[in-house]
């Protein structure tokens, strides 16, 4: 009865508000899309189901997707559809609940992905550069890991008997995905060749090893626990699972020797031997052949290192699925478990686009993340699935000047009422988008791989871009401070939420609160 009363009161309040508006506001104030849109969104919020417990949780992480990235991606998406752009929304920006998230690490004002994702997965903040451990760790010191490991939402979901999955367009051993399953004194210990000899001798294991042996490692940590392991793992980073031997190269290897492992182990074949009912895929054809209805376990490694930028995906040697494709497939596989599932999906290359100073690549990957989230919304029910969308940190990425409405977001600033680009005090035009630091200006034409800029000379500072088409895929924005790679930023990021328990997403919160929202929805900490 209480919930019905709340719903009725909310509807009555909205009706009274609308009636009052009709009496005191002129029609030209109410008869427009902004007014109608605001009223619709208010109605949606007032009628939100006050259910706090979920069967499933999907956490989407746009790596490096700060607020300015959301704004610029939203505008670009609209302009690609032939609209001015500013009036639109990314799919998740219509979710009913939103909060600001503080991203600092225990020892850093501006964070890295290892510390931030550990906070989201475990409910406590930690230091820069460490994975799945608390702040008592000393980075790079294997001996400090034991006794400082933290439990993650993914591990607790496993213990509860839920299906679990991890997706990333970065290497699956990279900081963000690794923080769901690994415990490491250094985020860079992706395979044994990345580790110092003393760490190996002391008994620490690399991140790829921990992924493949996730089930046995979790059971060893908790007496009496019996889990069945990860059901879905998809991403890049194949080199960290293969031995440094050309005989183990994949069909689409781009390096003479694809694998990096110096212990002669092939973790792919070890996984296949461990899970004889599992399916391993490494290209688009293999992915397309997977029947989600009959697949119990799926392991996909689609690239030697990171997966391609979305804009560059067509150039992949053997073809690879999009983030939307992987998200949809994962949900279909995980949904076979009647106990529900926890899925973490990372769009890792938003971050890489920004580091390379390419707004185009960062924004097109952010738009693809929005597409993947819409696919998840379409494949699930808001009655039983909590969907959270956030970022681990932002970037020093700015939207500046006074461009007129509908001005190309990747273009030069053209002021209101003008038709030619505005000029700065140095008598040169400038773009709406830019970076505070980084590698700087590059005009690479129709290049769709942002990382191509790293082979160019550093070119920070002002450039004369009068005759440069800044809207091309290969244009890299100017940067003020010269650095080999653009940096993260320290401002808050957004958290968007829909579904049971999303009501708790509000205000300004610590990043570690994300874990507690997930835990509350799924009752992961069982008495």
XYZ file of C-alpha atoms in Angstrom:
527
model
C 0.000 0.000 0.000
C 2.826 2.391 0.833
C 4.349 2.111 -2.648
C 0.945 2.733 -4.243
C 0.460 5.771 -2.018
C 3.837 7.130 -3.050
C 3.035 6.604 -6.729
C -0.400 8.220 -6.372
C 0.998 11.179 -4.461
C 3.715 11.650 -7.083
C 1.165 11.641 -9.901
C -1.030 14.091 -7.999
C 1.920 16.405 -7.336
C 2.824 16.398 -11.022
C -0.793 17.063 -12.041
C -1.074 19.989 -9.622
C 2.275 21.356 -10.820
C 1.163 21.130 -14.449
C -2.123 22.857 -13.665
C -0.368 25.704 -11.867
C 2.011 26.112 -14.772
C -0.952 26.411 -17.134
C -2.317 29.269 -15.025
C 0.808 31.326 -14.535
C 3.066 30.579 -17.501
C 2.456 31.940 -21.003
C 1.997 29.388 -23.766
C 5.242 30.346 -25.484
C 7.050 29.267 -22.297
C 5.336 25.897 -22.061
C 4.853 25.011 -25.736
C 8.435 23.994 -26.509
C 10.549 20.880 -26.468
C 12.648 21.892 -23.448
C 9.591 22.384 -21.260
C 7.906 19.178 -22.425
C 11.128 17.191 -22.031
C 11.635 18.419 -18.466
C 8.051 17.538 -17.540
C 8.432 14.056 -19.035
C 11.643 13.396 -17.139
C 10.073 14.590 -13.894
C 7.185 12.187 -14.419
C 9.602 9.328 -15.023
C 11.469 10.073 -11.803
C 8.290 10.350 -9.746
C 7.035 7.017 -11.045
C 10.288 5.093 -10.621
C 9.693 1.648 -9.147
C 10.882 1.702 -5.544
C 12.374 -1.765 -5.781
C 15.881 -1.979 -4.286
C 16.878 -5.593 -4.960
C 18.075 -6.831 -8.331
C 18.623 -10.218 -9.904
C 21.332 -8.949 -12.260
C 23.821 -6.073 -12.272
C 25.698 -4.704 -15.266
C 28.461 -2.180 -14.607
C 29.620 -0.196 -17.627
C 32.897 1.704 -17.271
C 33.905 4.245 -19.875
C 37.619 4.470 -19.172
C 38.556 8.148 -19.148
C 34.971 9.197 -19.928
C 34.826 12.482 -18.031
C 31.947 14.938 -18.191
C 33.430 16.916 -21.088
C 33.713 13.644 -23.023
C 30.029 12.931 -22.397
C 29.056 16.372 -23.648
C 31.219 16.246 -26.755
C 30.191 12.660 -27.600
C 26.534 13.582 -27.222
C 26.957 16.496 -29.634
C 28.976 14.453 -32.137
C 26.373 11.678 -32.079
C 23.648 14.204 -32.855
C 25.621 15.859 -35.614
C 26.381 12.512 -37.242
C 22.605 12.044 -37.380
C 22.168 15.387 -39.119
C 21.066 17.395 -36.072
C 22.629 20.417 -34.336
C 23.755 17.943 -31.643
C 23.408 19.787 -28.364
C 19.777 18.756 -27.870
C 20.380 14.992 -27.816
C 21.326 12.417 -25.198
C 23.579 9.414 -25.043
C 21.490 6.341 -24.237
C 22.351 6.249 -20.543
C 21.895 9.979 -20.008
C 18.152 9.330 -19.891
C 18.532 7.035 -16.868
C 16.513 8.340 -13.896
C 19.305 8.593 -11.319
C 22.670 10.347 -11.432
C 25.513 11.177 -9.041
C 28.928 12.786 -9.133
C 31.797 10.510 -8.144
C 35.076 11.603 -6.509
C 37.941 9.783 -8.190
C 41.100 10.463 -6.156
C 43.282 7.551 -5.009
C 44.567 7.217 -1.444
C 47.955 8.586 -2.483
C 47.020 10.650 -5.553
C 44.922 13.709 -6.298
C 44.653 12.686 -9.956
C 44.085 8.926 -10.137
C 44.899 5.956 -12.323
C 42.586 3.146 -13.402
C 44.038 0.530 -11.076
C 43.198 2.424 -7.910
C 39.851 3.712 -9.159
C 38.535 0.344 -10.363
C 39.717 -1.368 -7.197
C 37.590 1.175 -5.303
C 34.524 0.443 -7.428
C 34.988 -3.304 -7.133
C 35.870 -3.594 -3.432
C 34.304 -0.677 -1.583
C 37.589 0.853 -0.456
C 40.061 3.199 -2.048
C 43.678 2.259 -2.581
C 46.917 3.551 -4.100
C 47.853 4.311 -7.679
C 49.072 1.355 -9.716
C 47.960 -1.576 -7.567
C 45.214 -4.101 -8.257
C 42.786 -5.729 -5.817
C 44.710 -4.779 -2.666
C 44.327 -2.108 -0.002
C 46.454 0.961 0.707
C 48.858 -0.961 2.970
C 50.491 -2.383 -0.134
C 53.830 -1.112 -1.395
C 53.722 -0.918 -5.169
C 56.087 -3.394 -6.773
C 56.740 -5.299 -3.540
C 55.323 -8.809 -3.808
C 55.779 -9.469 -0.091
C 53.185 -6.838 0.811
C 50.328 -8.491 -1.113
C 49.525 -11.309 1.322
C 47.058 -10.154 3.938
C 46.114 -7.020 2.027
C 43.913 -8.583 -0.664
C 40.371 -7.271 -1.003
C 37.256 -9.135 -2.138
C 35.494 -7.840 -5.220
C 31.866 -7.691 -6.308
C 32.692 -10.181 -9.063
C 34.161 -12.658 -6.581
C 31.236 -12.270 -4.191
C 28.797 -12.841 -7.060
C 30.688 -16.046 -7.897
C 30.466 -17.212 -4.302
C 26.730 -16.532 -4.325
C 26.335 -18.829 -7.339
C 25.697 -16.143 -9.916
C 27.050 -16.159 -13.452
C 29.908 -13.705 -13.964
C 31.465 -11.967 -16.937
C 34.131 -9.434 -17.927
C 34.394 -7.534 -21.203
C 36.940 -4.930 -22.278
C 38.089 -3.386 -25.529
C 41.489 -3.017 -23.845
C 43.693 -5.953 -22.921
C 41.679 -8.127 -20.553
C 44.703 -7.999 -18.221
C 44.705 -4.184 -18.232
C 44.027 -2.279 -15.017
C 40.243 -1.868 -15.178
C 39.229 -5.446 -16.043
C 42.045 -6.874 -13.892
C 40.673 -5.157 -10.789
C 37.611 -7.396 -10.946
C 39.592 -10.626 -10.457
C 43.329 -10.100 -9.723
C 45.529 -9.201 -6.739
C 48.761 -7.569 -7.806
C 51.381 -5.265 -6.345
C 51.745 -3.689 -9.778
C 49.203 -3.189 -12.557
C 51.958 -3.785 -15.130
C 52.509 -7.419 -14.120
C 50.245 -8.578 -16.947
C 52.332 -11.669 -17.659
C 55.391 -13.264 -16.108
C 57.792 -11.479 -18.467
C 56.622 -8.173 -16.957
C 57.534 -9.214 -13.418
C 60.844 -8.783 -11.574
C 62.552 -12.066 -10.750
C 62.246 -11.475 -7.008
C 58.446 -11.177 -7.304
C 58.221 -14.475 -9.179
C 60.529 -16.168 -6.696
C 58.464 -14.808 -3.805
C 55.374 -16.542 -5.209
C 53.430 -13.715 -6.826
C 51.631 -14.654 -10.034
C 50.967 -12.542 -13.098
C 47.545 -11.147 -13.943
C 46.881 -13.400 -16.957
C 47.658 -16.458 -14.823
C 45.233 -15.206 -12.175
C 42.478 -14.822 -14.752
C 42.798 -18.362 -16.081
C 43.034 -19.773 -12.559
C 40.364 -17.512 -11.069
C 38.212 -20.416 -9.879
C 40.924 -22.290 -7.976
C 42.406 -19.074 -6.565
C 39.058 -17.983 -5.168
C 38.381 -21.372 -3.624
C 41.852 -21.356 -2.035
C 41.207 -17.981 -0.396
C 37.939 -18.980 1.275
C 37.565 -22.293 3.098
C 34.545 -24.291 2.009
C 33.796 -22.143 -1.028
C 32.920 -23.996 -4.238
C 32.572 -21.850 -7.371
C 32.379 -22.645 -11.076
C 34.522 -19.814 -12.451
C 33.928 -17.046 -14.942
C 31.344 -17.752 -17.626
C 32.300 -14.950 -20.028
C 35.651 -13.255 -20.667
C 36.182 -11.182 -23.818
C 38.763 -8.572 -24.764
C 42.262 -8.090 -26.099
C 45.673 -8.990 -24.712
C 46.321 -12.400 -26.260
C 50.086 -11.911 -26.027
C 49.995 -12.237 -22.246
C 48.467 -15.720 -22.471
C 50.818 -17.212 -25.078
C 54.433 -18.391 -24.809
C 57.187 -16.459 -26.541
C 57.311 -18.964 -29.357
C 56.214 -18.387 -32.948
C 54.765 -21.886 -33.007
C 52.017 -20.634 -30.703
C 51.114 -17.610 -32.846
C 47.451 -17.050 -33.621
C 46.310 -16.967 -37.247
C 46.078 -13.176 -37.197
C 49.324 -12.448 -35.343
C 50.825 -9.130 -36.363
C 54.147 -9.664 -34.586
C 56.731 -12.211 -35.645
C 56.325 -13.764 -32.214
C 52.934 -12.965 -30.735
C 53.339 -14.316 -27.220
C 55.221 -12.601 -24.412
C 55.314 -15.314 -21.769
C 58.781 -16.485 -20.804
C 57.649 -19.506 -18.759
C 56.770 -21.549 -21.887
C 53.146 -21.826 -20.744
C 50.190 -21.469 -23.092
C 47.365 -20.233 -20.884
C 44.827 -20.537 -23.691
C 45.334 -24.280 -23.966
C 45.452 -24.534 -20.166
C 42.027 -22.868 -20.037
C 40.711 -25.200 -22.728
C 41.977 -28.243 -20.810
C 40.437 -26.902 -17.602
C 37.045 -26.132 -19.155
C 36.343 -28.787 -21.749
C 32.806 -27.470 -22.106
C 34.093 -23.962 -22.886
C 34.415 -22.138 -26.198
C 37.548 -20.164 -27.108
C 37.353 -17.650 -29.969
C 39.875 -15.203 -31.419
C 38.179 -13.515 -34.376
C 34.865 -12.314 -35.782
C 34.046 -15.615 -37.463
C 34.565 -17.564 -34.262
C 32.501 -15.049 -32.319
C 29.646 -15.176 -34.820
C 29.573 -18.966 -34.599
C 28.903 -18.932 -30.848
C 25.370 -20.038 -29.999
C 24.616 -18.236 -26.752
C 21.687 -20.523 -25.942
C 23.934 -23.579 -25.719
C 27.210 -21.963 -24.632
C 28.093 -22.421 -20.977
C 31.481 -20.704 -21.017
C 33.059 -18.248 -23.472
C 36.655 -16.986 -23.667
C 37.478 -14.508 -26.415
C 40.871 -12.885 -27.032
C 40.522 -10.829 -30.197
C 43.838 -9.073 -30.467
C 47.488 -9.388 -29.566
C 47.271 -6.184 -27.517
C 44.247 -3.894 -27.158
C 41.273 -4.352 -29.440
C 40.928 -1.790 -32.213
C 39.392 1.633 -31.811
C 35.793 1.461 -32.971
C 36.599 3.714 -35.931
C 39.505 1.439 -36.896
C 37.806 -1.904 -36.284
C 37.246 -2.603 -39.977
C 41.021 -2.695 -40.424
C 41.548 -5.581 -38.020
C 43.376 -8.478 -39.662
C 40.868 -11.215 -38.827
C 37.926 -9.052 -37.794
C 36.703 -8.487 -34.263
C 33.283 -7.886 -32.689
C 32.105 -4.469 -31.563
C 31.507 -3.624 -27.927
C 27.775 -3.795 -28.645
C 28.164 -7.271 -30.137
C 30.158 -8.519 -27.143
C 27.726 -7.015 -24.639
C 24.707 -8.611 -26.288
C 26.402 -11.997 -26.577
C 27.565 -11.903 -22.965
C 24.087 -11.135 -21.656
C 22.617 -13.974 -23.701
C 25.178 -16.428 -22.292
C 25.005 -15.203 -18.683
C 21.211 -15.154 -18.689
C 21.257 -18.955 -18.896
C 21.927 -18.945 -15.126
C 18.677 -18.746 -13.146
C 20.556 -17.254 -10.186
C 21.297 -14.042 -12.061
C 24.574 -12.528 -13.172
C 27.144 -9.784 -12.654
C 28.747 -8.357 -15.784
C 31.429 -5.674 -16.051
C 31.838 -4.017 -19.452
C 34.698 -1.605 -20.104
C 35.124 0.675 -23.074
C 38.858 0.919 -22.602
C 39.865 2.804 -25.699
C 38.085 6.064 -24.868
C 41.005 6.548 -22.517
C 43.581 5.645 -25.158
C 42.097 8.051 -27.675
C 42.469 10.888 -25.195
C 46.015 9.891 -24.246
C 46.877 10.094 -27.955
C 45.235 13.519 -28.213
C 42.540 12.301 -30.584
C 39.101 13.611 -29.700
C 37.692 11.791 -32.733
C 38.744 8.338 -31.519
C 37.799 9.008 -27.903
C 34.344 10.270 -28.852
C 33.540 7.566 -31.395
C 34.392 4.938 -28.793
C 32.181 6.752 -26.269
C 29.313 6.671 -28.771
C 29.863 2.948 -29.273
C 29.687 2.490 -25.495
C 26.342 4.287 -25.574
C 25.205 1.845 -28.266
C 26.294 -1.115 -26.145
C 24.383 0.237 -23.156
C 21.249 0.648 -25.260
C 21.634 -2.972 -26.373
C 21.823 -4.002 -22.707
C 18.706 -1.981 -21.892
C 16.876 -3.639 -24.787
C 17.975 -7.120 -23.663
C 17.068 -6.803 -19.981
C 14.224 -5.694 -17.752
C 14.387 -2.637 -15.507
C 12.347 -4.678 -13.031
C 15.220 -7.036 -12.200
C 18.433 -5.601 -13.689
C 20.433 -2.724 -12.229
C 22.534 -0.973 -14.888
C 25.271 1.388 -13.735
C 27.308 3.569 -16.088
C 30.344 5.507 -14.933
C 33.980 6.346 -15.609
C 37.094 5.634 -13.616
C 38.486 9.138 -14.214
C 38.424 11.999 -16.675
C 40.995 13.633 -18.973
C 42.330 17.170 -19.472
C 39.915 17.566 -22.370
C 38.150 20.888 -22.836
C 35.221 22.409 -24.732
C 36.098 26.061 -25.201
C 35.469 29.295 -27.063
C 31.998 30.600 -27.962
C 30.951 28.516 -30.977
C 27.438 28.978 -32.308
C 24.737 26.368 -31.911
C 25.298 23.358 -34.168
C 28.902 24.299 -34.939
C 30.793 21.062 -35.760
C 32.078 19.848 -32.405
C 35.319 18.706 -34.078
C 35.584 21.965 -36.010
C 37.049 25.404 -35.515
C 35.155 27.885 -33.383
C 32.698 29.971 -35.414
C 30.981 32.564 -33.252
C 27.256 33.289 -33.104
C 26.224 35.255 -36.188
C 29.523 34.586 -37.979
C 30.386 32.353 -40.920
C 34.186 32.336 -40.646
C 36.327 30.876 -37.821
C 37.042 33.170 -34.896
C 40.650 34.248 -34.440
C 42.618 34.226 -31.215
C 44.941 37.046 -30.113
C 47.661 35.461 -32.260
C 45.441 35.935 -35.344
C 45.001 32.187 -35.810
C 41.808 30.082 -35.627
C 41.302 27.525 -32.883
C 39.144 24.457 -32.314
C 36.317 23.987 -29.818
C 37.992 20.862 -28.433
C 41.491 20.793 -27.033
C 43.827 19.338 -24.432
C 45.709 21.007 -21.604
C 48.689 18.732 -22.186
C 49.833 15.971 -24.483
C 51.563 15.221 -27.768
C 49.804 18.082 -29.520
C 48.784 18.900 -33.083
C 48.909 16.266 -35.810
C 47.108 16.277 -39.131
C 46.987 12.625 -40.177
C 44.119 12.944 -42.644
C 41.827 9.935 -42.744
C 43.864 7.856 -40.257
C 41.507 6.016 -37.885
C 44.104 4.667 -35.451
C 44.816 7.356 -32.838
C 48.022 5.605 -31.788
C 49.622 6.515 -35.128
C 50.423 9.904 -33.557
C 53.013 8.310 -31.272
C 55.302 7.850 -34.275
C 55.182 11.600 -34.934
C 57.321 14.310 -33.371
C 55.858 16.007 -30.309
C 54.123 19.200 -31.453
C 52.535 20.967 -28.479
C 51.644 24.638 -28.557
C 49.814 26.788 -31.086
C 49.749 25.884 -34.752
C 48.262 27.659 -37.738
C 45.316 25.452 -38.628
C 43.721 27.876 -41.092
C 43.954 25.402 -43.966
C 43.537 22.228 -41.893
C 40.312 20.208 -41.839
C 40.016 19.557 -38.105
C 36.942 17.336 -38.489
C 38.837 14.444 -40.071
C 39.452 11.213 -38.171
C 43.214 11.787 -38.197
C 43.229 15.258 -36.677
C 44.785 15.524 -33.215
C 43.933 18.619 -31.202
C 46.434 21.189 -30.020
C 47.844 20.820 -26.496
C 49.298 23.520 -24.290
C 51.882 21.605 -22.251
C 54.208 19.228 -24.137
C 54.049 15.647 -22.878
C 54.584 12.356 -24.671
C 51.047 11.340 -23.678
C 48.071 13.376 -22.486
C 47.134 12.831 -18.831
C 44.167 11.971 -16.685
C 42.300 14.720 -14.838
C 41.198 14.875 -11.224
C 37.635 16.164 -11.465
C 34.530 14.183 -10.561
C 32.921 11.821 -13.054
C 29.256 10.960 -13.560
C 27.426 7.845 -12.391
C 24.155 7.036 -14.183
C 21.804 4.327 -12.937
C 18.612 2.536 -13.895
C 16.779 -0.397 -12.342
C 16.384 -1.777 -8.813
C 18.611 0.069 -6.346
C 19.338 2.923 -8.734
C 17.515 5.256 -6.331
C 20.640 5.232 -4.159
C 22.635 6.956 -6.888
C 22.439 10.630 -5.965
C 24.543 13.518 -4.703
C 28.330 13.533 -4.588
C 29.854 10.216 -3.512
C 33.190 8.515 -3.075
C 34.096 6.117 -5.875
C 34.050 3.226 -3.409
C 30.281 3.724 -2.978
C 29.750 2.057 -6.382
C 30.619 -1.296 -4.778
C 28.144 -0.729 -1.958
C 25.349 0.061 -4.412
C 26.070 -3.210 -6.254
C 26.297 -5.152 -3.004
C 23.040 -3.731 -1.697
C 21.209 -4.647 -4.885
C 22.491 -8.237 -4.969
C 22.912 -8.976 -1.228
C 26.453 -10.176 -1.909
C 27.649 -10.096 1.690
C 25.681 -12.949 3.168
C 25.288 -13.202 6.936
